[in-house]
Amino acid sequence: MHSVDIDLGDRSYSILIGSGFLPDGIARLADIRATSAVVVTNATLARLYLKGWSGFLATVYPRVHVVELPDGEEYKNWDSLNRIFSALLEWGCDRKTVLFALGGGVIGDLTGFAAASYMRGIAFVQIPTTLLAQVDSSVGGKTGINHPLGKNMIGAFHQPRLVICDLDTLDTLPKRELSAGLAEVIKYGPIADMALLDWLEGSLDAVLAKDRRALAHVVQRSCQIKAAVVGCDEKETGLRAVLNFGHTFGHAIEAGMGYGVWLHGEAVAAGMVMAAELSHRLGMVDARFVQRLTSIIGRAGLPTRGPIVDAADNAGRYLALMHVDKKAQAGEIHFVLIDGPGRAVSRPAPDALVRQVIDACCG
C-alpha cells in the first residue's frame, strides 16, 4: 500500500492507494466517529461494490444507509443533490453522520457538495472507482454540480477526511473511461513533471493493459503532484489554477455538446491540444512540444481535435461558453498555458488568436 498526505493543517488527510479493503483504511475509518454512515453511489457501481462496502461499514458504524443515483455526468445537478438531502433528512441524520462517495468524479463531487452543505458541513470520505477520480477529482476538496450554462460553477471547497483508492475497482472500468482518466494523468507532465510524461511514453501500453504496478505508479505520482499544489493553494487563489490545463477549452466542449456526450477526460484531452497550440502561437513552446503532447494523447485513445459545437460560428460559441468559467476575470478569459515544458502559467490571450486556434484544432 502507498500513502500520500495532503498537508492542510487541521484539515490534513491521507490518500491510501492499494488493492482491496486496505487494512490501514479500516484503522483510519475507526477514527472518523459517527452515528451513521451514508453511502452515495450510482446504479452501476451498486451492482459491483455496494454489498462489500456496506457490509464492511456495518462493522464500523451503528447505522448504514445508501443513496443510489443514476449513472452519468448529466445527473450532476440540483435534482441529484436534493435526493441526497431528502434522504439525509428522512433518516434523521445529524452532524455526526459521515458520507461515503463510492464512485467516479460525478458521485464524488455530488457527495462532497452535499457534505459541505448539510447542516453547514459534515464529514465525508472519498472511495474513487475510476482512474480520473483517483488521480484528480477525489483529491483537493473541490465539490459541486453543473449548470446548463457552465460546468462546476456551483459548489464549495470541502476537504474529505480520507481518500481510499482501491486499484481493484479499475479492473471493471471500461476502456473509454480508462482513457478518459489518462487525460488527467497526462496533464501533470506539461504543467509540473516532464519525467512523468517520459515514463508514460514508455509505459503507456502497460497502463492501458491495467498492469497493477503501472497503475499504482500513475495514481501515486499524480496524487503527489496534486497534493503539493493543493497544500500551497487550497482554494485556487493562484498556483492551483495550473491544474486546469486544458480545462477551459474542455469545459466549453462539455457544455456545448451537452453533459455526458463527451466524457470529461475526452474534453480535457482535446482542450490540452488547443491550450498547447495557443501556447505555441504565443511563442511559449515550440511545435515539437505540441506534436509530442498530441501524439501521447492520441496513443491513449483520446481525441486530439475538438468538436464543432456551433456550425454557424464554432469559435464564437466556444468563446461565449469560456466566458462563463471560474477562471474568467473581469470578463477576460484566462487560460492555463505552458511556459516551457514542465511549467504552467495562467494568463489571458487575444480573442482573435483564440479563434484561430479553435478553427485550427476543431472538426
Short mmCIF file of C-alpha atoms in Angstrom, two decimals:
data_model
loop_
_atom_site.label_atom_id
_atom_site.label_comp_id
_atom_site.label_asym_id
_atom_site.label_seq_id
_atom_site.Cartn_x
_atom_site.Cartn_y
_atom_site.Cartn_z
CA MET A 1 0.00 0.00 0.00
CA HIS A 2 1.12 3.55 -0.77
CA SER A 3 0.09 6.66 1.11
CA VAL A 4 0.17 10.31 0.05
CA ASP A 5 -0.57 13.03 2.59
CA ILE A 6 -2.34 16.33 1.95
CA ASP A 7 -0.92 18.92 4.37
CA LEU A 8 -3.66 21.41 5.24
CA GLY A 9 -3.21 21.88 8.97
CA ASP A 10 -6.25 20.64 10.88
CA ARG A 11 -7.87 19.62 7.55
CA SER A 12 -4.99 17.34 6.57
CA TYR A 13 -5.77 13.83 5.37
CA SER A 14 -4.26 10.83 3.62
CA ILE A 15 -4.78 9.21 0.23
CA LEU A 16 -4.39 5.44 0.52
CA ILE A 17 -3.50 3.55 -2.67
CA GLY A 18 -3.61 -0.23 -2.90
CA SER A 19 -5.86 -3.20 -3.55
CA GLY A 20 -8.92 -4.48 -1.71
CA PHE A 21 -10.16 -3.28 1.69
CA LEU A 22 -6.91 -1.69 2.79
CA PRO A 23 -6.01 -2.60 6.40
CA ASP A 24 -4.80 0.91 7.12
CA GLY A 25 -8.07 2.26 5.73
CA ILE A 26 -10.03 0.17 8.21
CA ALA A 27 -7.98 1.58 11.09
CA ARG A 28 -8.39 5.16 9.85
CA LEU A 29 -12.17 4.82 9.48
CA ALA A 30 -12.38 3.88 13.13
CA ASP A 31 -11.02 7.36 13.87
CA ILE A 32 -13.89 9.00 11.96
CA ARG A 33 -16.54 8.65 14.64
CA ALA A 34 -20.15 8.87 13.51
CA THR A 35 -23.65 7.80 14.47
CA SER A 36 -24.38 6.69 10.92
CA ALA A 37 -22.71 6.18 7.56
CA VAL A 38 -24.40 7.05 4.26
CA VAL A 39 -23.02 5.57 1.05
CA VAL A 40 -23.75 7.61 -2.07
CA THR A 41 -23.25 5.65 -5.29
CA ASN A 42 -24.83 5.01 -8.68
CA ALA A 43 -26.77 2.09 -10.09
CA THR A 44 -23.80 0.66 -12.00
CA LEU A 45 -21.43 0.64 -9.04
CA ALA A 46 -24.09 -0.55 -6.64
CA ARG A 47 -24.20 -3.85 -8.52
CA LEU A 48 -20.43 -4.20 -8.37
CA TYR A 49 -19.29 -2.92 -4.98
CA LEU A 50 -22.14 -1.85 -2.72
CA LYS A 51 -22.66 -5.16 -0.91
CA GLY A 52 -19.00 -5.40 0.07
CA TRP A 53 -18.67 -1.81 1.23
CA SER A 54 -21.99 -1.75 3.08
CA GLY A 55 -21.09 -4.91 4.94
CA PHE A 56 -17.68 -3.54 5.84
CA LEU A 57 -19.05 -0.20 7.04
CA ALA A 58 -21.63 -2.03 9.19
CA THR A 59 -18.72 -3.36 11.25
CA VAL A 60 -17.60 0.23 11.98
CA TYR A 61 -20.81 2.30 12.25
CA PRO A 62 -24.11 1.65 14.07
CA ARG A 63 -26.27 2.50 11.03
CA VAL A 64 -25.52 2.31 7.30
CA HIS A 65 -27.79 3.89 4.67
CA VAL A 66 -27.49 4.01 0.88
CA VAL A 67 -28.43 6.69 -1.65
CA GLU A 68 -28.39 5.30 -5.19
CA LEU A 69 -28.31 7.86 -8.02
CA PRO A 70 -28.50 7.46 -11.81
CA ASP A 71 -25.20 7.00 -13.63
CA GLY A 72 -23.87 9.81 -15.80
CA GLU A 73 -22.49 13.36 -15.96
CA GLU A 74 -25.94 14.64 -16.95
CA TYR A 75 -27.13 13.78 -13.41
CA LYS A 76 -24.59 16.01 -11.69
CA ASN A 77 -27.29 18.56 -10.94
CA TRP A 78 -29.67 20.04 -8.35
CA ASP A 79 -32.09 17.12 -8.60
CA SER A 80 -29.46 14.58 -7.59
CA LEU A 81 -28.16 16.85 -4.84
CA ASN A 82 -31.68 17.25 -3.44
CA ARG A 83 -32.16 13.47 -3.47
CA ILE A 84 -29.19 13.21 -1.12
CA PHE A 85 -30.51 15.99 1.13
CA SER A 86 -34.00 14.46 1.22
CA ALA A 87 -32.61 11.07 2.22
CA LEU A 88 -30.47 12.56 4.98
CA LEU A 89 -33.45 14.47 6.39
CA GLU A 90 -35.82 11.49 6.15
CA TRP A 91 -33.32 9.31 8.04
CA GLY A 92 -32.80 11.98 10.70
CA CYS A 93 -29.08 12.22 10.02
CA ASP A 94 -27.24 14.62 12.31
CA ARG A 95 -23.83 16.28 12.32
CA LYS A 96 -22.25 13.02 13.43
CA THR A 97 -23.07 11.45 10.06
CA VAL A 98 -20.28 10.59 7.60
CA LEU A 99 -20.92 10.36 3.86
CA PHE A 100 -19.04 7.91 1.63
CA ALA A 101 -18.66 8.73 -2.06
CA LEU A 102 -18.44 5.36 -3.81
CA GLY A 103 -17.95 6.17 -7.47
CA GLY A 104 -16.24 8.39 -10.00
CA GLY A 105 -15.99 12.15 -10.27
CA VAL A 106 -19.73 12.79 -10.53
CA ILE A 107 -20.50 10.89 -7.33
CA GLY A 108 -17.51 12.39 -5.55
CA ASP A 109 -18.43 15.96 -6.46
CA LEU A 110 -22.10 15.49 -5.55
CA THR A 111 -21.34 13.77 -2.24
CA GLY A 112 -18.73 16.34 -1.29
CA PHE A 113 -21.07 19.24 -2.04
CA ALA A 114 -23.83 17.56 -0.01
CA ALA A 115 -21.38 17.09 2.87
CA ALA A 116 -20.26 20.73 2.65
CA SER A 117 -23.87 21.96 2.76
CA TYR A 118 -25.81 19.60 5.04
CA MET A 119 -26.08 21.18 8.49
CA ARG A 120 -23.35 23.55 7.23
CA GLY A 121 -20.76 20.81 6.97
CA ILE A 122 -20.35 17.14 7.86
CA ALA A 123 -17.57 14.62 7.26
CA PHE A 124 -17.14 12.63 4.07
CA VAL A 125 -14.78 10.00 2.66
CA GLN A 126 -13.86 9.52 -0.98
CA ILE A 127 -13.76 5.98 -2.43
CA PRO A 128 -12.95 6.76 -6.08
CA THR A 129 -13.62 3.93 -8.53
CA THR A 130 -12.36 5.47 -11.79
CA LEU A 131 -8.84 6.40 -12.81
CA LEU A 132 -9.90 10.02 -13.36
CA ALA A 133 -11.29 10.24 -9.83
CA GLN A 134 -8.28 8.51 -8.27
CA VAL A 135 -5.71 10.80 -9.90
CA ASP A 136 -7.65 14.04 -9.75
CA SER A 137 -11.23 14.75 -8.69
CA SER A 138 -11.24 12.88 -5.36
CA VAL A 139 -8.23 14.87 -4.14
CA GLY A 140 -8.23 18.52 -3.10
CA GLY A 141 -11.73 19.22 -1.83
CA LYS A 142 -13.37 20.69 -4.92
CA THR A 143 -17.06 19.79 -4.87
CA GLY A 144 -20.01 20.95 -6.92
CA ILE A 145 -22.64 20.47 -9.60
CA ASN A 146 -23.09 21.53 -13.21
CA HIS A 147 -25.39 24.22 -14.55
CA PRO A 148 -26.63 24.23 -18.17
CA LEU A 149 -24.58 27.40 -18.72
CA GLY A 150 -21.35 26.22 -17.09
CA LYS A 151 -19.58 23.22 -15.58
CA ASN A 152 -18.82 23.12 -11.84
CA MET A 153 -19.94 26.71 -11.41
CA ILE A 154 -21.90 25.94 -8.22
CA GLY A 155 -20.09 24.27 -5.34
CA ALA A 156 -17.78 24.58 -2.37
CA PHE A 157 -14.32 23.69 -1.14
CA HIS A 158 -14.77 20.91 1.39
CA GLN A 159 -11.93 18.50 2.15
CA PRO A 160 -12.60 14.78 2.67
CA ARG A 161 -11.40 13.09 5.84
CA LEU A 162 -9.81 10.25 3.87
CA VAL A 163 -9.39 9.02 0.29
CA ILE A 164 -9.20 5.27 -0.38
CA CYS A 165 -8.04 4.36 -3.90
CA ASP A 166 -8.71 0.66 -4.45
CA LEU A 167 -6.92 -0.27 -7.68
CA ASP A 168 -9.06 -3.41 -7.96
CA THR A 169 -12.02 -1.24 -8.97
CA LEU A 170 -10.17 -0.30 -12.17
CA ASP A 171 -10.48 -3.92 -13.37
CA THR A 172 -14.15 -3.27 -14.21
CA LEU A 173 -13.51 0.14 -15.76
CA PRO A 174 -14.47 0.30 -19.47
CA LYS A 175 -11.66 1.13 -21.88
CA ARG A 176 -13.18 4.51 -22.76
CA GLU A 177 -13.30 5.50 -19.07
CA LEU A 178 -9.70 4.37 -18.53
CA SER A 179 -8.57 6.53 -21.43
CA ALA A 180 -10.56 9.46 -20.07
CA GLY A 181 -8.72 9.13 -16.77
CA LEU A 182 -5.38 9.17 -18.56
CA ALA A 183 -6.08 12.71 -19.76
CA GLU A 184 -5.77 13.92 -16.17
CA VAL A 185 -2.56 11.91 -15.75
CA ILE A 186 -1.01 13.26 -18.94
CA LYS A 187 -1.70 16.87 -17.90
CA TYR A 188 0.65 16.57 -14.92
CA GLY A 189 3.65 16.23 -17.27
CA PRO A 190 3.43 19.55 -19.12
CA ILE A 191 2.47 21.53 -16.02
CA ALA A 192 4.84 20.05 -13.42
CA ASP A 193 6.77 16.87 -14.18
CA MET A 194 8.12 16.08 -17.65
CA ALA A 195 9.74 12.94 -16.20
CA LEU A 196 6.22 11.58 -15.74
CA LEU A 197 5.49 12.28 -19.40
CA ASP A 198 8.73 10.48 -20.34
CA TRP A 199 7.64 7.50 -18.25
CA LEU A 200 4.16 7.48 -19.77
CA GLU A 201 5.56 7.42 -23.29
CA GLY A 202 7.45 4.23 -22.43
CA SER A 203 4.82 2.61 -20.20
CA LEU A 204 1.52 3.61 -21.79
CA ASP A 205 0.80 0.10 -23.07
CA ALA A 206 1.19 -1.31 -19.54
CA VAL A 207 -1.20 1.29 -18.14
CA LEU A 208 -3.78 0.60 -20.85
CA ALA A 209 -3.44 -3.13 -20.08
CA LYS A 210 -4.24 -2.27 -16.42
CA ASP A 211 -0.93 -3.57 -15.14
CA ARG A 212 -1.25 -3.16 -11.38
CA ARG A 213 2.28 -1.84 -10.82
CA ALA A 214 1.91 0.72 -13.63
CA LEU A 215 -1.47 1.88 -12.33
CA ALA A 216 -0.12 2.23 -8.80
CA HIS A 217 2.68 4.44 -10.12
CA VAL A 218 0.42 6.79 -12.10
CA VAL A 219 -2.05 7.15 -9.24
CA GLN A 220 0.65 7.74 -6.63
CA ARG A 221 2.67 10.22 -8.70
CA SER A 222 -0.43 12.14 -9.82
CA CYS A 223 -1.63 12.42 -6.22
CA GLN A 224 1.82 13.57 -5.07
CA ILE A 225 1.82 16.39 -7.62
CA LYS A 226 -1.73 17.45 -6.81
CA ALA A 227 -1.07 17.22 -3.05
CA ALA A 228 1.90 19.57 -3.38
CA VAL A 229 -0.16 22.12 -5.32
CA VAL A 230 -3.24 21.93 -3.08
CA GLY A 231 -1.06 22.21 0.03
CA CYS A 232 0.20 25.57 -1.25
CA ASP A 233 -3.10 26.89 -2.63
CA GLU A 234 -6.15 25.12 -1.21
CA LYS A 235 -8.81 27.44 -2.66
CA GLU A 236 -7.30 28.21 -6.06
CA THR A 237 -6.29 31.81 -5.50
CA GLY A 238 -3.13 31.37 -7.57
CA LEU A 239 -0.93 28.31 -8.14
CA ARG A 240 -3.73 25.72 -8.10
CA ALA A 241 -5.14 27.14 -11.33
CA VAL A 242 -2.36 25.34 -13.25
CA LEU A 243 -4.19 22.05 -12.56
CA ASN A 244 -6.82 23.27 -15.04
CA PHE A 245 -4.57 22.86 -18.08
CA GLY A 246 -6.90 22.08 -20.99
CA HIS A 247 -9.99 22.57 -18.85
CA THR A 248 -11.10 25.98 -20.11
CA PHE A 249 -11.49 24.61 -23.65
CA GLY A 250 -12.64 21.26 -22.24
CA HIS A 251 -15.46 22.66 -20.12
CA ALA A 252 -16.71 24.57 -23.17
CA ILE A 253 -16.82 21.29 -25.10
CA GLU A 254 -18.81 19.56 -22.34
CA ALA A 255 -21.33 22.38 -22.03
CA GLY A 256 -21.57 22.95 -25.76
CA MET A 257 -22.11 19.29 -26.65
CA GLY A 258 -24.36 18.56 -23.64
CA TYR A 259 -23.06 16.97 -20.45
CA GLY A 260 -22.25 13.30 -20.90
CA VAL A 261 -21.86 13.34 -24.69
CA TRP A 262 -18.09 13.76 -24.32
CA LEU A 263 -16.53 12.35 -21.17
CA HIS A 264 -14.71 14.92 -19.04
CA GLY A 265 -11.32 13.41 -19.82
CA GLU A 266 -12.05 13.37 -23.54
CA ALA A 267 -12.94 17.06 -23.47
CA VAL A 268 -9.83 17.87 -21.42
CA ALA A 269 -7.66 15.92 -23.89
CA ALA A 270 -8.82 17.97 -26.87
CA GLY A 271 -8.60 21.06 -24.65
CA MET A 272 -4.95 20.34 -23.84
CA VAL A 273 -4.10 20.20 -27.54
CA MET A 274 -5.79 23.58 -28.03
CA ALA A 275 -4.07 25.07 -24.98
CA ALA A 276 -0.69 23.75 -26.18
CA GLU A 277 -1.31 25.18 -29.66
CA LEU A 278 -2.24 28.53 -28.09
CA SER A 279 0.97 28.39 -26.04
CA HIS A 280 2.91 27.75 -29.26
CA ARG A 281 1.29 30.64 -31.10
CA LEU A 282 2.20 32.91 -28.19
CA GLY A 283 5.85 31.82 -28.52
CA MET A 284 5.94 29.89 -25.21
CA VAL A 285 6.67 26.37 -26.58
CA ASP A 286 7.85 25.05 -29.93
CA ALA A 287 5.88 22.99 -32.45
CA ARG A 288 7.69 19.80 -31.40
CA PHE A 289 6.22 20.07 -27.91
CA VAL A 290 2.70 20.38 -29.32
CA GLN A 291 3.31 17.38 -31.58
CA ARG A 292 4.69 15.31 -28.70
CA LEU A 293 1.72 16.06 -26.45
CA THR A 294 -0.76 15.43 -29.27
CA SER A 295 0.90 12.09 -30.01
CA ILE A 296 0.65 10.68 -26.50
CA ILE A 297 -2.95 11.90 -26.17
CA GLY A 298 -3.83 10.04 -29.36
CA ARG A 299 -1.95 6.91 -28.22
CA ALA A 300 -4.01 6.95 -25.03
CA GLY A 301 -7.15 6.56 -27.12
CA LEU A 302 -8.27 10.16 -26.63
CA PRO A 303 -9.49 12.76 -29.14
CA THR A 304 -6.91 15.25 -30.35
CA ARG A 305 -9.40 17.55 -32.08
CA GLY A 306 -12.33 19.38 -30.59
CA PRO A 307 -15.90 19.03 -31.85
CA ILE A 308 -17.96 21.55 -33.75
CA VAL A 309 -20.39 22.91 -31.16
CA ASP A 310 -21.98 25.51 -33.49
CA ALA A 311 -21.93 25.09 -37.27
CA ALA A 312 -22.63 28.79 -37.83
CA ASP A 313 -19.90 30.21 -35.56
CA ASN A 314 -17.97 27.48 -33.79
CA ALA A 315 -15.22 29.70 -32.38
CA GLY A 316 -17.75 32.27 -31.25
CA ARG A 317 -19.72 29.64 -29.35
CA TYR A 318 -16.55 28.35 -27.68
CA LEU A 319 -15.64 31.88 -26.61
CA ALA A 320 -19.13 32.54 -25.24
CA LEU A 321 -19.02 29.35 -23.18
CA MET A 322 -15.49 30.06 -21.95
CA HIS A 323 -16.55 33.47 -20.68
CA VAL A 324 -18.77 31.54 -18.21
CA ASP A 325 -15.80 29.91 -16.50
CA LYS A 326 -14.37 30.09 -12.99
CA LYS A 327 -11.05 31.30 -14.39
CA ALA A 328 -12.60 34.28 -16.20
CA GLN A 329 -11.68 37.56 -14.52
CA ALA A 330 -13.45 40.87 -15.16
CA GLY A 331 -14.91 39.40 -18.34
CA GLU A 332 -11.49 38.23 -19.56
CA ILE A 333 -10.83 34.53 -20.21
CA HIS A 334 -7.70 33.19 -18.52
CA PHE A 335 -6.06 30.10 -19.97
CA VAL A 336 -3.56 27.72 -18.37
CA LEU A 337 -0.66 27.81 -20.82
CA ILE A 338 2.68 26.01 -20.96
CA ASP A 339 5.58 28.41 -20.38
CA GLY A 340 8.20 25.87 -21.38
CA PRO A 341 7.83 22.09 -20.72
CA GLY A 342 7.04 21.40 -17.07
CA ARG A 343 5.95 24.97 -16.26
CA ALA A 344 2.46 26.40 -16.46
CA VAL A 345 1.02 29.89 -16.09
CA SER A 346 -2.49 31.33 -16.13
CA ARG A 347 -2.95 34.34 -18.40
CA PRO A 348 -5.35 35.87 -20.94
CA ALA A 349 -4.95 35.70 -24.70
CA PRO A 350 -6.41 37.83 -27.51
CA ASP A 351 -9.80 36.59 -28.69
CA ALA A 352 -8.66 36.78 -32.31
CA LEU A 353 -5.78 34.40 -31.61
CA VAL A 354 -8.02 32.05 -29.62
CA ARG A 355 -10.40 31.98 -32.57
CA GLN A 356 -7.54 30.94 -34.85
CA VAL A 357 -6.61 28.12 -32.50
CA ILE A 358 -10.19 26.84 -32.26
CA ASP A 359 -10.57 26.94 -36.05
CA ALA A 360 -7.29 25.04 -36.49
CA CYS A 361 -7.99 22.42 -33.79
CA CYS A 362 -11.67 21.56 -34.24
CA GLY A 363 -13.70 19.46 -36.64
#
